[in-house]
Coordinates of C-alpha atoms in Angstrom, one line a residue:
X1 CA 100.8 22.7 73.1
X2 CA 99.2 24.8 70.2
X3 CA 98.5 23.9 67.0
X4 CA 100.0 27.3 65.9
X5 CA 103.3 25.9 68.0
X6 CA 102.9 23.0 65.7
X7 CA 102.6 25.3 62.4
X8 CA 105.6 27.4 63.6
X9 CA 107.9 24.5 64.3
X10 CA 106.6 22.9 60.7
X11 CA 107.3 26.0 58.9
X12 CA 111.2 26.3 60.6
X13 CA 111.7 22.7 60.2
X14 CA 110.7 22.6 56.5
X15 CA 112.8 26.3 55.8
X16 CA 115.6 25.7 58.0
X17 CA 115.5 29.1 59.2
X18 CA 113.3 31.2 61.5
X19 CA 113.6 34.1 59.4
X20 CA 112.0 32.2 56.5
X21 CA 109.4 30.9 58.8
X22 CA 108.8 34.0 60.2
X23 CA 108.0 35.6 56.6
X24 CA 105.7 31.9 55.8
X25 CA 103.7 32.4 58.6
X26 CA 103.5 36.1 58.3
X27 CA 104.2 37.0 62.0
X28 CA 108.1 38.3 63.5
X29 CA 110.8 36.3 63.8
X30 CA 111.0 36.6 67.9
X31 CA 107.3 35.6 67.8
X32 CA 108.6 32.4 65.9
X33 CA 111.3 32.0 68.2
X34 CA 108.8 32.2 71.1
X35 CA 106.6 29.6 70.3
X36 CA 109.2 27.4 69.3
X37 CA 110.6 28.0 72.9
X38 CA 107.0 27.5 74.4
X39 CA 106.7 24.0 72.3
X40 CA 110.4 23.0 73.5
X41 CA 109.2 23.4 77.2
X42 CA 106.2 21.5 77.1
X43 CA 107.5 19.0 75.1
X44 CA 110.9 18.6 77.3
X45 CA 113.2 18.4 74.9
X46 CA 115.1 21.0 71.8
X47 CA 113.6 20.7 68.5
X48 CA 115.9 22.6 67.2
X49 CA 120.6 22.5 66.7
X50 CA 120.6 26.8 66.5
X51 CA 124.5 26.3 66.8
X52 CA 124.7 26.4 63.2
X53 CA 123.8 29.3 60.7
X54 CA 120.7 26.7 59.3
X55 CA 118.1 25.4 62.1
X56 CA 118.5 22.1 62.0
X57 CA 116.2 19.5 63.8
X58 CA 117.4 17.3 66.8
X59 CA 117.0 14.2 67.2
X60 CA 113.6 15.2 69.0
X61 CA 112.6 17.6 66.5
X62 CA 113.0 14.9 63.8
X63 CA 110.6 11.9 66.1
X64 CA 108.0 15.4 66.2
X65 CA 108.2 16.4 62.7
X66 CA 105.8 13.6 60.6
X67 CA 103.2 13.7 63.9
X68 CA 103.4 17.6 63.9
X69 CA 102.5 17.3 60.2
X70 CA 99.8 14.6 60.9
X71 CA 97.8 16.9 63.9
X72 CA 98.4 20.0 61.4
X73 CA 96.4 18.2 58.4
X74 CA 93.8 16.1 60.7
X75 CA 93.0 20.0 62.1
X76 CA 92.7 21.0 58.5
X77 CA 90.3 18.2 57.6
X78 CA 88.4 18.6 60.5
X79 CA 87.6 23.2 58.9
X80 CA 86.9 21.2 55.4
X81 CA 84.3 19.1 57.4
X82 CA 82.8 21.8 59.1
X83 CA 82.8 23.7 56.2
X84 CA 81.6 21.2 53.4
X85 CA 78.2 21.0 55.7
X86 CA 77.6 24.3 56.4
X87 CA 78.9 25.2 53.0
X88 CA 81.6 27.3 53.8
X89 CA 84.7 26.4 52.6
X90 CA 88.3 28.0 53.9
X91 CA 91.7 27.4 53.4
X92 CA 94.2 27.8 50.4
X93 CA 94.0 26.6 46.6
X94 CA 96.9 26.0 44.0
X95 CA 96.7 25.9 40.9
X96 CA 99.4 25.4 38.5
X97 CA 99.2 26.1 34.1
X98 CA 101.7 25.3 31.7
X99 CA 104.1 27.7 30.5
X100 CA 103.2 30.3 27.9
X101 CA 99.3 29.3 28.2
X102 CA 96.8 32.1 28.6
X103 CA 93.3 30.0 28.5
X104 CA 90.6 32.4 29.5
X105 CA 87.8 29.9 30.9
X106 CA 90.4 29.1 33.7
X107 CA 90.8 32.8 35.0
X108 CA 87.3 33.0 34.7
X109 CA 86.8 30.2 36.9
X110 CA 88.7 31.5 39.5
X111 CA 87.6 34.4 39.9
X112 CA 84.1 32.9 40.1
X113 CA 85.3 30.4 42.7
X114 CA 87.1 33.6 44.5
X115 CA 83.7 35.8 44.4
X116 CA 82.0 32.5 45.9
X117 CA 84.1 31.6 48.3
X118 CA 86.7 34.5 49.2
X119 CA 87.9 32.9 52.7
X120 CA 89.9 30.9 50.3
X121 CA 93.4 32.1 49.5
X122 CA 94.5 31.3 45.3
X123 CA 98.0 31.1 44.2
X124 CA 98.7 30.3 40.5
X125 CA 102.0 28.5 39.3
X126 CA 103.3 27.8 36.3
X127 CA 105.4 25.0 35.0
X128 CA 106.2 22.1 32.1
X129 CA 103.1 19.3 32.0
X130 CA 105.1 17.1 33.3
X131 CA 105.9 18.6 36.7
X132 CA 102.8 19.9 37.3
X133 CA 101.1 16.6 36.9
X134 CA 104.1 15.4 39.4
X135 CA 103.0 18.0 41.6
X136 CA 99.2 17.5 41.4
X137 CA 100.4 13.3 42.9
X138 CA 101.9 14.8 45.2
X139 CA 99.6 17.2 46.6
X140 CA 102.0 20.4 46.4
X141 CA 99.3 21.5 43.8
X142 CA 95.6 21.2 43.9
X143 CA 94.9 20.9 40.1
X144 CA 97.0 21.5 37.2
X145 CA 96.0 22.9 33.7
X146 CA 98.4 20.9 31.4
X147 CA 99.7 19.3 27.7
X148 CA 99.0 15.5 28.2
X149 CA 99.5 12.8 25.3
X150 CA 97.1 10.6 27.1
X151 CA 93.4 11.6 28.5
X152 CA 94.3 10.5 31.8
X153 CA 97.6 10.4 33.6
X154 CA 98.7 8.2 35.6
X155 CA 97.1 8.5 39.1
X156 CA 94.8 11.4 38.6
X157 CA 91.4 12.3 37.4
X158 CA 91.1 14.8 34.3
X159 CA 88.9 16.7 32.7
X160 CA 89.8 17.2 28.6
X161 CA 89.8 21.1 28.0
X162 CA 91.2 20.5 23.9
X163 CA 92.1 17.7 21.4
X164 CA 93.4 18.6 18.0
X165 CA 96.0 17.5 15.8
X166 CA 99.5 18.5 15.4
X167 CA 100.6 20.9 12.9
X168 CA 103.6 22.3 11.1
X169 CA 104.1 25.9 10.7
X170 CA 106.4 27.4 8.2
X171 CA 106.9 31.3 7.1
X172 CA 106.5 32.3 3.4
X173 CA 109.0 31.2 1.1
X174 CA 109.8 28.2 2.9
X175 CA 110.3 24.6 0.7
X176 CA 107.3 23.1 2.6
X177 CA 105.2 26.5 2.3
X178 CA 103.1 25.6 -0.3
X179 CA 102.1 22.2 0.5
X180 CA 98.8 21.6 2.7
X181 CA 100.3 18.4 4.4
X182 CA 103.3 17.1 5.2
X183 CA 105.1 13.5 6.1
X184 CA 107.0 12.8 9.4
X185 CA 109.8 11.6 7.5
X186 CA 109.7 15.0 5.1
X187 CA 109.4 17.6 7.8
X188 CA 112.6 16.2 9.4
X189 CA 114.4 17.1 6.9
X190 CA 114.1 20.3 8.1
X191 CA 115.3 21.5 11.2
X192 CA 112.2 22.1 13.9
X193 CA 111.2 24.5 16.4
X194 CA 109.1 23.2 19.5
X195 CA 108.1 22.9 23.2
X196 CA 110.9 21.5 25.6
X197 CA 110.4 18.1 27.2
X198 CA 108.2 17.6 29.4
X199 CA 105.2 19.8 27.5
X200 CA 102.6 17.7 26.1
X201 CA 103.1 19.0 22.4
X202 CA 106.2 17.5 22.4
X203 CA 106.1 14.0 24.3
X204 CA 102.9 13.9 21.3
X205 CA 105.7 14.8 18.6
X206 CA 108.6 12.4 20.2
X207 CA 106.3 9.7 20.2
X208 CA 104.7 10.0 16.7
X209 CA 108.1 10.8 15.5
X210 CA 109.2 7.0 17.4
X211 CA 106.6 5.2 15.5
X212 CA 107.2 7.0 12.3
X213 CA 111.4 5.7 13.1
X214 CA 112.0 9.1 11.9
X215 CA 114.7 11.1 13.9
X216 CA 114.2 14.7 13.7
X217 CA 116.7 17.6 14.5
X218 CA 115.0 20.2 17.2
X219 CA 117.3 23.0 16.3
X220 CA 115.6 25.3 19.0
X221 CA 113.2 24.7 22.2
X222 CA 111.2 27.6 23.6
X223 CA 108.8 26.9 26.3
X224 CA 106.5 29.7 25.0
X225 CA 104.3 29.3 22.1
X226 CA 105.2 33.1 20.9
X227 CA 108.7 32.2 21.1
X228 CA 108.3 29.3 19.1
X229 CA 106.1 31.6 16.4
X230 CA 108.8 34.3 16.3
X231 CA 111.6 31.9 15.4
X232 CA 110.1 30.0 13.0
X233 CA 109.1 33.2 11.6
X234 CA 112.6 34.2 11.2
X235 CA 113.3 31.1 9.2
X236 CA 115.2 29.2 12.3
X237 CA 113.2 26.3 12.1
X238 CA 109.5 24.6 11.3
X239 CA 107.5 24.8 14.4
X240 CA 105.6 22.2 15.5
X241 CA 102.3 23.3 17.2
X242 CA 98.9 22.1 18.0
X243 CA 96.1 23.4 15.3
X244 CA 94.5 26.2 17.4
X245 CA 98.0 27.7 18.7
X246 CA 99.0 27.6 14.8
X247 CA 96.0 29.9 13.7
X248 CA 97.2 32.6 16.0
X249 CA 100.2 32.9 14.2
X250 CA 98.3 32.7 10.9
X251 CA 99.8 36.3 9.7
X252 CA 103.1 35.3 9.8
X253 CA 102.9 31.4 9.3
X254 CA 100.9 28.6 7.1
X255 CA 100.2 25.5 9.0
X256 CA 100.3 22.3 7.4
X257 CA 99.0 19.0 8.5
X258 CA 101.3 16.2 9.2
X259 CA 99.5 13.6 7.8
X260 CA 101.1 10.4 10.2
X261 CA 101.0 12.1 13.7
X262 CA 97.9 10.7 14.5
X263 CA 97.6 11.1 18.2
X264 CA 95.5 14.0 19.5
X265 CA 97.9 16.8 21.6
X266 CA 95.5 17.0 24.6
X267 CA 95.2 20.0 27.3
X268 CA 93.6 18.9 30.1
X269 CA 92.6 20.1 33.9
X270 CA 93.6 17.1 36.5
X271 CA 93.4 16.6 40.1
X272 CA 94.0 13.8 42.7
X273 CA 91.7 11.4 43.2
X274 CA 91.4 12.0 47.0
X275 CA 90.5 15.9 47.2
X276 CA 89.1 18.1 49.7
X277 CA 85.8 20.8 48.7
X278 CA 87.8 23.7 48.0
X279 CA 89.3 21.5 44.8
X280 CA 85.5 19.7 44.4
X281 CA 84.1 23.6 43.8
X282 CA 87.2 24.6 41.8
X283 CA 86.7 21.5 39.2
X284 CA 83.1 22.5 39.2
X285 CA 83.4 26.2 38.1
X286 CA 86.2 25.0 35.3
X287 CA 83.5 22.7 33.9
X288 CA 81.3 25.3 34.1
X289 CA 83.8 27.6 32.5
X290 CA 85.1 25.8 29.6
X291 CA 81.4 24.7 28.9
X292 CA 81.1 28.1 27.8
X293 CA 83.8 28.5 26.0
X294 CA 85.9 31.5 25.8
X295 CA 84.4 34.7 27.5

């Protein structure tokens, strides 16, 4: 028994195919299928029901699967020990960043980390806050770049990248355009443009907006910021945005302060408590990073 075998049968078990497996792994198909065959033998038993289009596991393959998973990551612990001594560190990094966010310090942090350590493969997601963060608990990301409402979520460490206040943006011409602040309980009586659920701008908004006992109507959702600028622009709606993503629309829209949504929109980096050296030096260079501010 291998622990490639292992990796193999993983891969099938988790794709329910051997084609999709084969393209995982990055070797053929037939070489799947003959490791598979290899593990079957020395284990005595079929892993895998190939009667059906889908490979399904046995009743074998499904007592193997959680101990094939434990060898697979007690392997991989043992290459982050090795490495973490001798400094060299291996394996793969993901990162995830919430829609529509294009933060500089973070690209220049990986590619620092990649320079440093380029036996370490990168792959960068993105997603809503609130499934990233989900992610990150899990493990099926590394560390996340995300829109909190609190400096800390639940179950993970975090490092704050930006806290500023939330701000309405309106075109010219518009009833609120030529006040500097703005109620709550005024701005819904306006239809709004903003972030789906999920984003940290908006569980900040529902929230104030909860305290406030103020029900506003979100006429529109975009997950991107630009989409969100264009449509208010085109007088479909007040968007609601933190400060610094309002000045980038400052051409086209006036921000205005809402005077009773006190709580902070927070982007923040955050990672699992429990963490191997590859996320350690990753967190390290994004301190680093946003230390310095934008390049």
């Amino acid at each position: 028994m291998e622990l490639r075998q292992l990796e193999y049968f993983v891969a099938v078990a988790e794709e329910q195919s051997f084609t999709r497996a084969a393209e995982r792994v990055h070797i053929s198909q037939s070489g799947v299928s003959a490791q598979i065959r290899q593990l079957e033998r020395a284990l005595g038993a079929e892993l895998f029901d190939r009667s059906a289009r889908a490979a399904t596991l046995t009743v074998a393959g499904k007592a193997a699967l959680e101990h094939a998973r434990a060898a697979l990551a007690s392997a991989a612990a043992v290459r982050e020990a090795v490495g973490e001594v001798t400094g060299l560190i291996r394996g793969r990094l993901t990162v995830g960043m919430v829609l529509g966010c294009t933060v500089t310090p973070l690209f220049e942090a990986l590619a620092a980390f990649h320079r440093a350590h380029p036996g370490v493969e990168i792959s960068l997601l993105e997603d809503n806050s609130d499934r990233l963060a989900e992610a990150v608990r899990s493990g099926a990301v590394d560390l996340a770049l995300v829109g909190t409402a609190t400096a800390a979520p639940e179950g993970l460490e975090a490092l704050t990248i930006v806290s500023e206040p939330l701000v309405a943006a309106v075109p010219a011409g518009h009833p609120l355009a030529g006040r500097g602040r703005v109620a709550l309980a005024a701005l819904a009586e306006h239809p709004l443009v903003c972030m789906p659920r999920g984003t940290g701008i908006r569980t900040v908004l529902d929230g104030a907006c909860a305290a406030a006992g103020v029900r506003p109507v979100i006429a529109l959702e975009a997950g991107a910021a630009d989409a969100v600028a264009d449509l208010a622009a085109r007088g479909l709606g007040v968007a609601v945005f933190s400060a610094s993503m309002a000045a980038a629309y400052a051409d086209r829209l006036t921000a205005l302060a809402i005077e009773d949504a006190t709580e902070p929109a927070l982007l923040a980096l955050v990672w699992r408590p429990a963490h191997g050296p590859a996320v350690r030096e990753a967190v390290r260079r994004c301190r680093r990073a946003f230390a310095a501010g934008p390049a």
